[in-house]
Amino acid sequence: MSRSGGSAPQRDTPVLTERGGVRKAAILEAALRVIGDKGLAGLSMRAIATEAGLPLGALGYYFKTKDDLILEAFELHTRREADRVLAAFAGVGSGDHADDVAEHLTAFIRHGLTEARTSLVAEYEFLIEATRRPDLARVSRAWRQALQIQVGHVASRLGSDDPETDAEILLSVVAGLEIDHLSTPLDPSTTQAIRATLRRTITRLGLRGDAERL
């Protein structure tokens, strides 16, 4: 969840058959799982090949270097996460109360900390690495901008007088709640505290929907 800038260098990619596309996808999926389980420090081409159930030599056909593989894995993650954010906000309508919006966001965070936990851990591994690698930083910035536009539209529907700023605040609060609870069990009391934090944030921003403004 960073910001954008600059055009990415062109990468040479092989023309893939259907089987090749399946293999490449399996490699990227395996890389995301390894990063989520062992971190970027534990990522090696051998570990990815083992996780993907492919011979080590196969990886070199699809990715010239491990850095190329990491970049494409991050791009895949950002596309998926953008879809997940969009789905989380899809049910938020202009008539929703603060409780309704808070519940949507709580469900999003709960999913990230449980079912999608490995993916979320991988995300923060990528974001830390982006402080050292300009190519990852470019992806991070473009992703953050796309998320801010999406959430800004929702904030506007909910009556925001400054959707861009309110989107930035909401994204920052959600990211903070994610990282604060990433290493602790998500029990009912923690979930309730997350919901209360989100409701207070939404209320203070005045994002109450038409129903509450009548």
mmCIF file with all atom_site columns, C-alpha atoms in Angstrom:
data_model
loop_
_atom_site.group_PDB
_atom_site.id
_atom_site.type_symbol
_atom_site.label_atom_id
_atom_site.label_alt_id
_atom_site.label_comp_id
_atom_site.label_asym_id
_atom_site.label_entity_id
_atom_site.label_seq_id
_atom_site.pdbx_PDB_ins_code
_atom_site.Cartn_x
_atom_site.Cartn_y
_atom_site.Cartn_z
_atom_site.occupancy
_atom_site.B_iso_or_equiv
_atom_site.pdbx_formal_charge
_atom_site.auth_seq_id
_atom_site.auth_comp_id
_atom_site.auth_asym_id
_atom_site.auth_atom_id
_atom_site.pdbx_PDB_model_num
ATOM 1   C CA . MET A 1 1   ? 0.000   0.000   0.000   1.00 0.00 ? 1   MET A CA 1
ATOM 2   C CA . SER A 1 2   ? 2.414   2.680   -1.150  1.00 0.00 ? 2   SER A CA 1
ATOM 3   C CA . ARG A 1 3   ? 2.351   5.436   -3.809  1.00 0.00 ? 3   ARG A CA 1
ATOM 4   C CA . SER A 1 4   ? 3.202   5.652   -7.535  1.00 0.00 ? 4   SER A CA 1
ATOM 5   C CA . GLY A 1 5   ? 5.681   7.122   -10.017 1.00 0.00 ? 5   GLY A CA 1
ATOM 6   C CA . GLY A 1 6   ? 7.836   6.402   -13.046 1.00 0.00 ? 6   GLY A CA 1
ATOM 7   C CA . SER A 1 7   ? 7.362   3.832   -15.756 1.00 0.00 ? 7   SER A CA 1
ATOM 8   C CA . ALA A 1 8   ? 8.442   0.262   -15.142 1.00 0.00 ? 8   ALA A CA 1
ATOM 9   C CA . PRO A 1 9   ? 11.167  -1.187  -17.369 1.00 0.00 ? 9   PRO A CA 1
ATOM 10  C CA . GLN A 1 10  ? 10.054  -3.659  -20.020 1.00 0.00 ? 10  GLN A CA 1
ATOM 11  C CA . ARG A 1 11  ? 10.582  -7.316  -19.184 1.00 0.00 ? 11  ARG A CA 1
ATOM 12  C CA . ASP A 1 12  ? 11.268  -10.030 -21.729 1.00 0.00 ? 12  ASP A CA 1
ATOM 13  C CA . THR A 1 13  ? 8.733   -12.812 -21.226 1.00 0.00 ? 13  THR A CA 1
ATOM 14  C CA . PRO A 1 14  ? 8.473   -16.056 -23.176 1.00 0.00 ? 14  PRO A CA 1
ATOM 15  C CA . VAL A 1 15  ? 5.425   -16.781 -25.301 1.00 0.00 ? 15  VAL A CA 1
ATOM 16  C CA . LEU A 1 16  ? 3.500   -19.309 -23.251 1.00 0.00 ? 16  LEU A CA 1
ATOM 17  C CA . THR A 1 17  ? 1.456   -22.296 -24.312 1.00 0.00 ? 17  THR A CA 1
ATOM 18  C CA . GLU A 1 18  ? -1.591  -23.157 -22.215 1.00 0.00 ? 18  GLU A CA 1
ATOM 19  C CA . ARG A 1 19  ? 0.526   -25.671 -20.303 1.00 0.00 ? 19  ARG A CA 1
ATOM 20  C CA . GLY A 1 20  ? 3.252   -23.081 -19.871 1.00 0.00 ? 20  GLY A CA 1
ATOM 21  C CA . GLY A 1 21  ? 0.755   -20.586 -18.515 1.00 0.00 ? 21  GLY A CA 1
ATOM 22  C CA . VAL A 1 22  ? -0.426  -23.132 -15.963 1.00 0.00 ? 22  VAL A CA 1
ATOM 23  C CA . ARG A 1 23  ? 3.166   -23.843 -14.940 1.00 0.00 ? 23  ARG A CA 1
ATOM 24  C CA . LYS A 1 24  ? 4.037   -20.184 -14.590 1.00 0.00 ? 24  LYS A CA 1
ATOM 25  C CA . ALA A 1 25  ? 0.918   -19.567 -12.494 1.00 0.00 ? 25  ALA A CA 1
ATOM 26  C CA . ALA A 1 26  ? 1.851   -22.509 -10.258 1.00 0.00 ? 26  ALA A CA 1
ATOM 27  C CA . ILE A 1 27  ? 5.317   -21.030 -9.743  1.00 0.00 ? 27  ILE A CA 1
ATOM 28  C CA . LEU A 1 28  ? 3.914   -17.638 -8.751  1.00 0.00 ? 28  LEU A CA 1
ATOM 29  C CA . GLU A 1 29  ? 1.408   -19.242 -6.373  1.00 0.00 ? 29  GLU A CA 1
ATOM 30  C CA . ALA A 1 30  ? 4.193   -21.286 -4.811  1.00 0.00 ? 30  ALA A CA 1
ATOM 31  C CA . ALA A 1 31  ? 6.355   -18.178 -4.417  1.00 0.00 ? 31  ALA A CA 1
ATOM 32  C CA . LEU A 1 32  ? 3.547   -16.343 -2.599  1.00 0.00 ? 32  LEU A CA 1
ATOM 33  C CA . ARG A 1 33  ? 3.084   -19.267 -0.227  1.00 0.00 ? 33  ARG A CA 1
ATOM 34  C CA . VAL A 1 34  ? 6.817   -19.514 0.503   1.00 0.00 ? 34  VAL A CA 1
ATOM 35  C CA . ILE A 1 35  ? 7.063   -15.768 1.118   1.00 0.00 ? 35  ILE A CA 1
ATOM 36  C CA . GLY A 1 36  ? 4.055   -15.904 3.423   1.00 0.00 ? 36  GLY A CA 1
ATOM 37  C CA . ASP A 1 37  ? 5.453   -18.884 5.341   1.00 0.00 ? 37  ASP A CA 1
ATOM 38  C CA . LYS A 1 38  ? 9.186   -18.151 5.403   1.00 0.00 ? 38  LYS A CA 1
ATOM 39  C CA . GLY A 1 39  ? 9.562   -14.527 4.365   1.00 0.00 ? 39  GLY A CA 1
ATOM 40  C CA . LEU A 1 40  ? 11.655  -13.165 1.517   1.00 0.00 ? 40  LEU A CA 1
ATOM 41  C CA . ALA A 1 41  ? 14.756  -14.183 3.457   1.00 0.00 ? 41  ALA A CA 1
ATOM 42  C CA . GLY A 1 42  ? 13.648  -17.811 3.152   1.00 0.00 ? 42  GLY A CA 1
ATOM 43  C CA . LEU A 1 43  ? 12.788  -17.570 -0.534  1.00 0.00 ? 43  LEU A CA 1
ATOM 44  C CA . SER A 1 44  ? 14.970  -19.534 -2.915  1.00 0.00 ? 44  SER A CA 1
ATOM 45  C CA . MET A 1 45  ? 14.390  -20.939 -6.377  1.00 0.00 ? 45  MET A CA 1
ATOM 46  C CA . ARG A 1 46  ? 14.778  -24.418 -4.925  1.00 0.00 ? 46  ARG A CA 1
ATOM 47  C CA . ALA A 1 47  ? 12.155  -23.747 -2.238  1.00 0.00 ? 47  ALA A CA 1
ATOM 48  C CA . ILE A 1 48  ? 9.747   -22.450 -4.880  1.00 0.00 ? 48  ILE A CA 1
ATOM 49  C CA . ALA A 1 49  ? 10.336  -25.431 -7.164  1.00 0.00 ? 49  ALA A CA 1
ATOM 50  C CA . THR A 1 50  ? 9.719   -27.824 -4.286  1.00 0.00 ? 50  THR A CA 1
ATOM 51  C CA . GLU A 1 51  ? 6.536   -26.005 -3.274  1.00 0.00 ? 51  GLU A CA 1
ATOM 52  C CA . ALA A 1 52  ? 5.301   -25.961 -6.878  1.00 0.00 ? 52  ALA A CA 1
ATOM 53  C CA . GLY A 1 53  ? 6.216   -29.610 -7.463  1.00 0.00 ? 53  GLY A CA 1
ATOM 54  C CA . LEU A 1 54  ? 8.328   -28.694 -10.495 1.00 0.00 ? 54  LEU A CA 1
ATOM 55  C CA . PRO A 1 55  ? 11.957  -29.371 -11.435 1.00 0.00 ? 55  PRO A CA 1
ATOM 56  C CA . LEU A 1 56  ? 14.309  -26.567 -10.443 1.00 0.00 ? 56  LEU A CA 1
ATOM 57  C CA . GLY A 1 57  ? 15.373  -26.015 -14.040 1.00 0.00 ? 57  GLY A CA 1
ATOM 58  C CA . ALA A 1 58  ? 11.815  -25.209 -15.090 1.00 0.00 ? 58  ALA A CA 1
ATOM 59  C CA . LEU A 1 59  ? 11.831  -21.941 -13.167 1.00 0.00 ? 59  LEU A CA 1
ATOM 60  C CA . GLY A 1 60  ? 14.633  -20.503 -15.297 1.00 0.00 ? 60  GLY A CA 1
ATOM 61  C CA . TYR A 1 61  ? 12.485  -20.709 -18.434 1.00 0.00 ? 61  TYR A CA 1
ATOM 62  C CA . TYR A 1 62  ? 9.782   -18.445 -17.017 1.00 0.00 ? 62  TYR A CA 1
ATOM 63  C CA . PHE A 1 63  ? 11.904  -16.112 -14.870 1.00 0.00 ? 63  PHE A CA 1
ATOM 64  C CA . LYS A 1 64  ? 15.424  -14.958 -15.672 1.00 0.00 ? 64  LYS A CA 1
ATOM 65  C CA . THR A 1 65  ? 16.181  -14.114 -12.056 1.00 0.00 ? 65  THR A CA 1
ATOM 66  C CA . LYS A 1 66  ? 14.647  -14.484 -8.615  1.00 0.00 ? 66  LYS A CA 1
ATOM 67  C CA . ASP A 1 67  ? 14.113  -10.714 -8.591  1.00 0.00 ? 67  ASP A CA 1
ATOM 68  C CA . ASP A 1 68  ? 11.947  -11.003 -11.719 1.00 0.00 ? 68  ASP A CA 1
ATOM 69  C CA . LEU A 1 69  ? 9.919   -13.707 -10.019 1.00 0.00 ? 69  LEU A CA 1
ATOM 70  C CA . ILE A 1 70  ? 9.459   -11.606 -6.861  1.00 0.00 ? 70  ILE A CA 1
ATOM 71  C CA . LEU A 1 71  ? 8.271   -8.645  -8.940  1.00 0.00 ? 71  LEU A CA 1
ATOM 72  C CA . GLU A 1 72  ? 5.665   -10.697 -10.808 1.00 0.00 ? 72  GLU A CA 1
ATOM 73  C CA . ALA A 1 73  ? 4.506   -12.328 -7.590  1.00 0.00 ? 73  ALA A CA 1
ATOM 74  C CA . PHE A 1 74  ? 3.980   -8.888  -6.047  1.00 0.00 ? 74  PHE A CA 1
ATOM 75  C CA . GLU A 1 75  ? 2.074   -7.713  -9.124  1.00 0.00 ? 75  GLU A CA 1
ATOM 76  C CA . LEU A 1 76  ? -0.179  -10.771 -8.839  1.00 0.00 ? 76  LEU A CA 1
ATOM 77  C CA . HIS A 1 77  ? -0.774  -10.066 -5.156  1.00 0.00 ? 77  HIS A CA 1
ATOM 78  C CA . THR A 1 78  ? -1.677  -6.407  -5.757  1.00 0.00 ? 78  THR A CA 1
ATOM 79  C CA . ARG A 1 79  ? -4.228  -7.359  -8.429  1.00 0.00 ? 79  ARG A CA 1
ATOM 80  C CA . ARG A 1 80  ? -5.845  -9.854  -6.093  1.00 0.00 ? 80  ARG A CA 1
ATOM 81  C CA . GLU A 1 81  ? -5.818  -7.524  -3.128  1.00 0.00 ? 81  GLU A CA 1
ATOM 82  C CA . ALA A 1 82  ? -7.346  -4.708  -5.171  1.00 0.00 ? 82  ALA A CA 1
ATOM 83  C CA . ASP A 1 83  ? -10.175 -7.105  -6.087  1.00 0.00 ? 83  ASP A CA 1
ATOM 84  C CA . ARG A 1 84  ? -10.573 -8.061  -2.417  1.00 0.00 ? 84  ARG A CA 1
ATOM 85  C CA . VAL A 1 85  ? -10.818 -4.409  -1.360  1.00 0.00 ? 85  VAL A CA 1
ATOM 86  C CA . LEU A 1 86  ? -13.324 -3.736  -4.134  1.00 0.00 ? 86  LEU A CA 1
ATOM 87  C CA . ALA A 1 87  ? -15.426 -6.709  -3.014  1.00 0.00 ? 87  ALA A CA 1
ATOM 88  C CA . ALA A 1 88  ? -15.306 -5.535  0.609   1.00 0.00 ? 88  ALA A CA 1
ATOM 89  C CA . PHE A 1 89  ? -16.695 -2.124  -0.323  1.00 0.00 ? 89  PHE A CA 1
ATOM 90  C CA . ALA A 1 90  ? -19.120 -3.362  -2.990  1.00 0.00 ? 90  ALA A CA 1
ATOM 91  C CA . GLY A 1 91  ? -21.876 -3.832  -0.434  1.00 0.00 ? 91  GLY A CA 1
ATOM 92  C CA . VAL A 1 92  ? -21.458 -0.371  1.106   1.00 0.00 ? 92  VAL A CA 1
ATOM 93  C CA . GLY A 1 93  ? -24.318 1.843   0.005   1.00 0.00 ? 93  GLY A CA 1
ATOM 94  C CA . SER A 1 94  ? -25.166 5.510   0.440   1.00 0.00 ? 94  SER A CA 1
ATOM 95  C CA . GLY A 1 95  ? -27.846 4.560   2.951   1.00 0.00 ? 95  GLY A CA 1
ATOM 96  C CA . ASP A 1 96  ? -25.554 2.593   5.243   1.00 0.00 ? 96  ASP A CA 1
ATOM 97  C CA . HIS A 1 97  ? -25.029 3.619   8.854   1.00 0.00 ? 97  HIS A CA 1
ATOM 98  C CA . ALA A 1 98  ? -21.603 3.773   10.491  1.00 0.00 ? 98  ALA A CA 1
ATOM 99  C CA . ASP A 1 99  ? -22.282 0.342   12.019  1.00 0.00 ? 99  ASP A CA 1
ATOM 100 C CA . ASP A 1 100 ? -22.877 -1.148  8.560   1.00 0.00 ? 100 ASP A CA 1
ATOM 101 C CA . VAL A 1 101 ? -19.681 0.290   7.096   1.00 0.00 ? 101 VAL A CA 1
ATOM 102 C CA . ALA A 1 102 ? -17.691 -0.780  10.153  1.00 0.00 ? 102 ALA A CA 1
ATOM 103 C CA . GLU A 1 103 ? -19.036 -4.309  9.798   1.00 0.00 ? 103 GLU A CA 1
ATOM 104 C CA . HIS A 1 104 ? -17.962 -4.506  6.139   1.00 0.00 ? 104 HIS A CA 1
ATOM 105 C CA . LEU A 1 105 ? -14.444 -3.357  7.035   1.00 0.00 ? 105 LEU A CA 1
ATOM 106 C CA . THR A 1 106 ? -14.252 -5.617  10.084  1.00 0.00 ? 106 THR A CA 1
ATOM 107 C CA . ALA A 1 107 ? -15.116 -8.599  7.877   1.00 0.00 ? 107 ALA A CA 1
ATOM 108 C CA . PHE A 1 108 ? -12.374 -7.547  5.450   1.00 0.00 ? 108 PHE A CA 1
ATOM 109 C CA . ILE A 1 109 ? -9.772  -7.326  8.231   1.00 0.00 ? 109 ILE A CA 1
ATOM 110 C CA . ARG A 1 110 ? -10.958 -10.572 9.836   1.00 0.00 ? 110 ARG A CA 1
ATOM 111 C CA . HIS A 1 111 ? -10.602 -12.394 6.510   1.00 0.00 ? 111 HIS A CA 1
ATOM 112 C CA . GLY A 1 112 ? -7.093  -10.996 6.048   1.00 0.00 ? 112 GLY A CA 1
ATOM 113 C CA . LEU A 1 113 ? -6.026  -12.077 9.521   1.00 0.00 ? 113 LEU A CA 1
ATOM 114 C CA . THR A 1 114 ? -7.481  -15.590 9.177   1.00 0.00 ? 114 THR A CA 1
ATOM 115 C CA . GLU A 1 115 ? -8.174  -17.181 5.770   1.00 0.00 ? 115 GLU A CA 1
ATOM 116 C CA . ALA A 1 116 ? -5.828  -14.827 3.891   1.00 0.00 ? 116 ALA A CA 1
ATOM 117 C CA . ARG A 1 117 ? -3.198  -14.553 6.627   1.00 0.00 ? 117 ARG A CA 1
ATOM 118 C CA . THR A 1 118 ? -0.344  -16.092 4.601   1.00 0.00 ? 118 THR A CA 1
ATOM 119 C CA . SER A 1 119 ? -1.088  -13.685 1.774   1.00 0.00 ? 119 SER A CA 1
ATOM 120 C CA . LEU A 1 120 ? -1.217  -10.736 4.175   1.00 0.00 ? 120 LEU A CA 1
ATOM 121 C CA . VAL A 1 121 ? 2.145   -11.664 5.695   1.00 0.00 ? 121 VAL A CA 1
ATOM 122 C CA . ALA A 1 122 ? 3.594   -11.881 2.172   1.00 0.00 ? 122 ALA A CA 1
ATOM 123 C CA . GLU A 1 123 ? 2.178   -8.419  1.456   1.00 0.00 ? 123 GLU A CA 1
ATOM 124 C CA . TYR A 1 124 ? 4.117   -6.807  4.268   1.00 0.00 ? 124 TYR A CA 1
ATOM 125 C CA . GLU A 1 125 ? 7.258   -8.684  3.224   1.00 0.00 ? 125 GLU A CA 1
ATOM 126 C CA . PHE A 1 126 ? 6.870   -7.119  -0.221  1.00 0.00 ? 126 PHE A CA 1
ATOM 127 C CA . LEU A 1 127 ? 6.238   -3.651  1.190   1.00 0.00 ? 127 LEU A CA 1
ATOM 128 C CA . ILE A 1 128 ? 9.363   -3.762  3.336   1.00 0.00 ? 128 ILE A CA 1
ATOM 129 C CA . GLU A 1 129 ? 11.401  -4.961  0.344   1.00 0.00 ? 129 GLU A CA 1
ATOM 130 C CA . ALA A 1 130 ? 9.911   -2.101  -1.717  1.00 0.00 ? 130 ALA A CA 1
ATOM 131 C CA . THR A 1 131 ? 11.892  0.338   0.452   1.00 0.00 ? 131 THR A CA 1
ATOM 132 C CA . ARG A 1 132 ? 15.036  -1.152  -1.131  1.00 0.00 ? 132 ARG A CA 1
ATOM 133 C CA . ARG A 1 133 ? 13.848  -1.913  -4.678  1.00 0.00 ? 133 ARG A CA 1
ATOM 134 C CA . PRO A 1 134 ? 12.525  0.806   -7.020  1.00 0.00 ? 134 PRO A CA 1
ATOM 135 C CA . ASP A 1 135 ? 10.643  -1.714  -9.195  1.00 0.00 ? 135 ASP A CA 1
ATOM 136 C CA . LEU A 1 136 ? 8.622   -2.967  -6.228  1.00 0.00 ? 136 LEU A CA 1
ATOM 137 C CA . ALA A 1 137 ? 8.135   0.618   -5.020  1.00 0.00 ? 137 ALA A CA 1
ATOM 138 C CA . ARG A 1 138 ? 6.581   1.541   -8.388  1.00 0.00 ? 138 ARG A CA 1
ATOM 139 C CA . VAL A 1 139 ? 4.110   -1.323  -8.110  1.00 0.00 ? 139 VAL A CA 1
ATOM 140 C CA . SER A 1 140 ? 3.313   -0.385  -4.510  1.00 0.00 ? 140 SER A CA 1
ATOM 141 C CA . ARG A 1 141 ? 2.649   3.263   -5.364  1.00 0.00 ? 141 ARG A CA 1
ATOM 142 C CA . ALA A 1 142 ? 0.403   2.430   -8.323  1.00 0.00 ? 142 ALA A CA 1
ATOM 143 C CA . TRP A 1 143 ? -1.511  -0.050  -6.182  1.00 0.00 ? 143 TRP A CA 1
ATOM 144 C CA . ARG A 1 144 ? -2.013  2.471   -3.381  1.00 0.00 ? 144 ARG A CA 1
ATOM 145 C CA . GLN A 1 145 ? -3.298  5.054   -5.830  1.00 0.00 ? 145 GLN A CA 1
ATOM 146 C CA . ALA A 1 146 ? -5.794  2.569   -7.291  1.00 0.00 ? 146 ALA A CA 1
ATOM 147 C CA . LEU A 1 147 ? -7.024  1.655   -3.812  1.00 0.00 ? 147 LEU A CA 1
ATOM 148 C CA . GLN A 1 148 ? -7.374  5.307   -2.847  1.00 0.00 ? 148 GLN A CA 1
ATOM 149 C CA . ILE A 1 149 ? -9.527  5.969   -5.923  1.00 0.00 ? 149 ILE A CA 1
ATOM 150 C CA . GLN A 1 150 ? -11.773 2.989   -5.139  1.00 0.00 ? 150 GLN A CA 1
ATOM 151 C CA . VAL A 1 151 ? -12.204 3.898   -1.474  1.00 0.00 ? 151 VAL A CA 1
ATOM 152 C CA . GLY A 1 152 ? -12.624 7.566   -2.370  1.00 0.00 ? 152 GLY A CA 1
ATOM 153 C CA . HIS A 1 153 ? -15.680 6.674   -4.447  1.00 0.00 ? 153 HIS A CA 1
ATOM 154 C CA . VAL A 1 154 ? -17.160 4.890   -1.426  1.00 0.00 ? 154 VAL A CA 1
ATOM 155 C CA . ALA A 1 155 ? -16.388 7.844   0.856   1.00 0.00 ? 155 ALA A CA 1
ATOM 156 C CA . SER A 1 156 ? -18.114 10.147  -1.612  1.00 0.00 ? 156 SER A CA 1
ATOM 157 C CA . ARG A 1 157 ? -21.226 7.934   -1.611  1.00 0.00 ? 157 ARG A CA 1
ATOM 158 C CA . LEU A 1 158 ? -21.243 8.143   2.175   1.00 0.00 ? 158 LEU A CA 1
ATOM 159 C CA . GLY A 1 159 ? -21.294 11.925  2.184   1.00 0.00 ? 159 GLY A CA 1
ATOM 160 C CA . SER A 1 160 ? -17.606 12.828  2.516   1.00 0.00 ? 160 SER A CA 1
ATOM 161 C CA . ASP A 1 161 ? -16.728 16.454  1.834   1.00 0.00 ? 161 ASP A CA 1
ATOM 162 C CA . ASP A 1 162 ? -13.108 15.397  1.128   1.00 0.00 ? 162 ASP A CA 1
ATOM 163 C CA . PRO A 1 163 ? -13.189 11.850  -0.325  1.00 0.00 ? 163 PRO A CA 1
ATOM 164 C CA . GLU A 1 164 ? -9.486  11.724  -1.179  1.00 0.00 ? 164 GLU A CA 1
ATOM 165 C CA . THR A 1 165 ? -8.356  12.562  2.355   1.00 0.00 ? 165 THR A CA 1
ATOM 166 C CA . ASP A 1 166 ? -10.982 10.335  3.971   1.00 0.00 ? 166 ASP A CA 1
ATOM 167 C CA . ALA A 1 167 ? -9.917  7.443   1.728   1.00 0.00 ? 167 ALA A CA 1
ATOM 168 C CA . GLU A 1 168 ? -6.325  7.959   2.870   1.00 0.00 ? 168 GLU A CA 1
ATOM 169 C CA . ILE A 1 169 ? -7.436  7.895   6.511   1.00 0.00 ? 169 ILE A CA 1
ATOM 170 C CA . LEU A 1 170 ? -9.538  4.740   6.073   1.00 0.00 ? 170 LEU A CA 1
ATOM 171 C CA . LEU A 1 171 ? -6.762  2.884   4.251   1.00 0.00 ? 171 LEU A CA 1
ATOM 172 C CA . SER A 1 172 ? -4.248  3.893   6.908   1.00 0.00 ? 172 SER A CA 1
ATOM 173 C CA . VAL A 1 173 ? -6.517  2.775   9.757   1.00 0.00 ? 173 VAL A CA 1
ATOM 174 C CA . VAL A 1 174 ? -7.242  -0.572  8.088   1.00 0.00 ? 174 VAL A CA 1
ATOM 175 C CA . ALA A 1 175 ? -3.538  -1.176  7.405   1.00 0.00 ? 175 ALA A CA 1
ATOM 176 C CA . GLY A 1 176 ? -2.685  -0.247  10.982  1.00 0.00 ? 176 GLY A CA 1
ATOM 177 C CA . LEU A 1 177 ? -5.277  -2.627  12.406  1.00 0.00 ? 177 LEU A CA 1
ATOM 178 C CA . GLU A 1 178 ? -4.005  -5.410  10.161  1.00 0.00 ? 178 GLU A CA 1
ATOM 179 C CA . ILE A 1 179 ? -0.382  -5.069  11.130  1.00 0.00 ? 179 ILE A CA 1
ATOM 180 C CA . ASP A 1 180 ? -1.149  -4.507  14.835  1.00 0.00 ? 180 ASP A CA 1
ATOM 181 C CA . HIS A 1 181 ? -3.024  -7.834  15.029  1.00 0.00 ? 181 HIS A CA 1
ATOM 182 C CA . LEU A 1 182 ? -1.001  -9.892  12.576  1.00 0.00 ? 182 LEU A CA 1
ATOM 183 C CA . SER A 1 183 ? 1.018   -11.673 15.262  1.00 0.00 ? 183 SER A CA 1
ATOM 184 C CA . THR A 1 184 ? -1.768  -12.177 17.811  1.00 0.00 ? 184 THR A CA 1
ATOM 185 C CA . PRO A 1 185 ? -4.775  -14.534 17.854  1.00 0.00 ? 185 PRO A CA 1
ATOM 186 C CA . LEU A 1 186 ? -7.996  -13.003 16.556  1.00 0.00 ? 186 LEU A CA 1
ATOM 187 C CA . ASP A 1 187 ? -10.469 -13.716 19.349  1.00 0.00 ? 187 ASP A CA 1
ATOM 188 C CA . PRO A 1 188 ? -13.988 -12.235 19.745  1.00 0.00 ? 188 PRO A CA 1
ATOM 189 C CA . SER A 1 189 ? -12.830 -9.425  22.037  1.00 0.00 ? 189 SER A CA 1
ATOM 190 C CA . THR A 1 190 ? -10.145 -8.375  19.538  1.00 0.00 ? 190 THR A CA 1
ATOM 191 C CA . THR A 1 191 ? -12.673 -8.428  16.713  1.00 0.00 ? 191 THR A CA 1
ATOM 192 C CA . GLN A 1 192 ? -15.001 -6.272  18.803  1.00 0.00 ? 192 GLN A CA 1
ATOM 193 C CA . ALA A 1 193 ? -12.192 -3.782  19.462  1.00 0.00 ? 193 ALA A CA 1
ATOM 194 C CA . ILE A 1 194 ? -11.416 -3.608  15.731  1.00 0.00 ? 194 ILE A CA 1
ATOM 195 C CA . ARG A 1 195 ? -15.084 -2.989  14.958  1.00 0.00 ? 195 ARG A CA 1
ATOM 196 C CA . ALA A 1 196 ? -15.281 -0.242  17.594  1.00 0.00 ? 196 ALA A CA 1
ATOM 197 C CA . THR A 1 197 ? -12.178 1.479   16.224  1.00 0.00 ? 197 THR A CA 1
ATOM 198 C CA . LEU A 1 198 ? -13.580 1.421   12.700  1.00 0.00 ? 198 LEU A CA 1
ATOM 199 C CA . ARG A 1 199 ? -17.005 2.665   13.798  1.00 0.00 ? 199 ARG A CA 1
ATOM 200 C CA . ARG A 1 200 ? -15.455 5.574   15.695  1.00 0.00 ? 200 ARG A CA 1
ATOM 201 C CA . THR A 1 201 ? -13.261 6.470   12.715  1.00 0.00 ? 201 THR A CA 1
ATOM 202 C CA . ILE A 1 202 ? -16.191 6.363   10.304  1.00 0.00 ? 202 ILE A CA 1
ATOM 203 C CA . THR A 1 203 ? -18.388 8.411   12.657  1.00 0.00 ? 203 THR A CA 1
ATOM 204 C CA . ARG A 1 204 ? -15.689 11.042  13.238  1.00 0.00 ? 204 ARG A CA 1
ATOM 205 C CA . LEU A 1 205 ? -15.227 11.373  9.471   1.00 0.00 ? 205 LEU A CA 1
ATOM 206 C CA . GLY A 1 206 ? -18.969 11.941  9.112   1.00 0.00 ? 206 GLY A CA 1
ATOM 207 C CA . LEU A 1 207 ? -19.391 8.990   6.728   1.00 0.00 ? 207 LEU A CA 1
ATOM 208 C CA . ARG A 1 208 ? -22.939 8.191   7.724   1.00 0.00 ? 208 ARG A CA 1
ATOM 209 C CA . GLY A 1 209 ? -24.809 7.683   4.485   1.00 0.00 ? 209 GLY A CA 1
ATOM 210 C CA . ASP A 1 210 ? -28.091 9.232   3.416   1.00 0.00 ? 210 ASP A CA 1
ATOM 211 C CA . ALA A 1 211 ? -30.051 7.293   6.033   1.00 0.00 ? 211 ALA A CA 1
ATOM 212 C CA . GLU A 1 212 ? -28.258 9.036   8.889   1.00 0.00 ? 212 GLU A CA 1
ATOM 213 C CA . ARG A 1 213 ? -28.272 12.454  7.246   1.00 0.00 ? 213 ARG A CA 1
ATOM 214 C CA . LEU A 1 214 ? -32.084 12.552  6.922   1.00 0.00 ? 214 LEU A CA 1
#
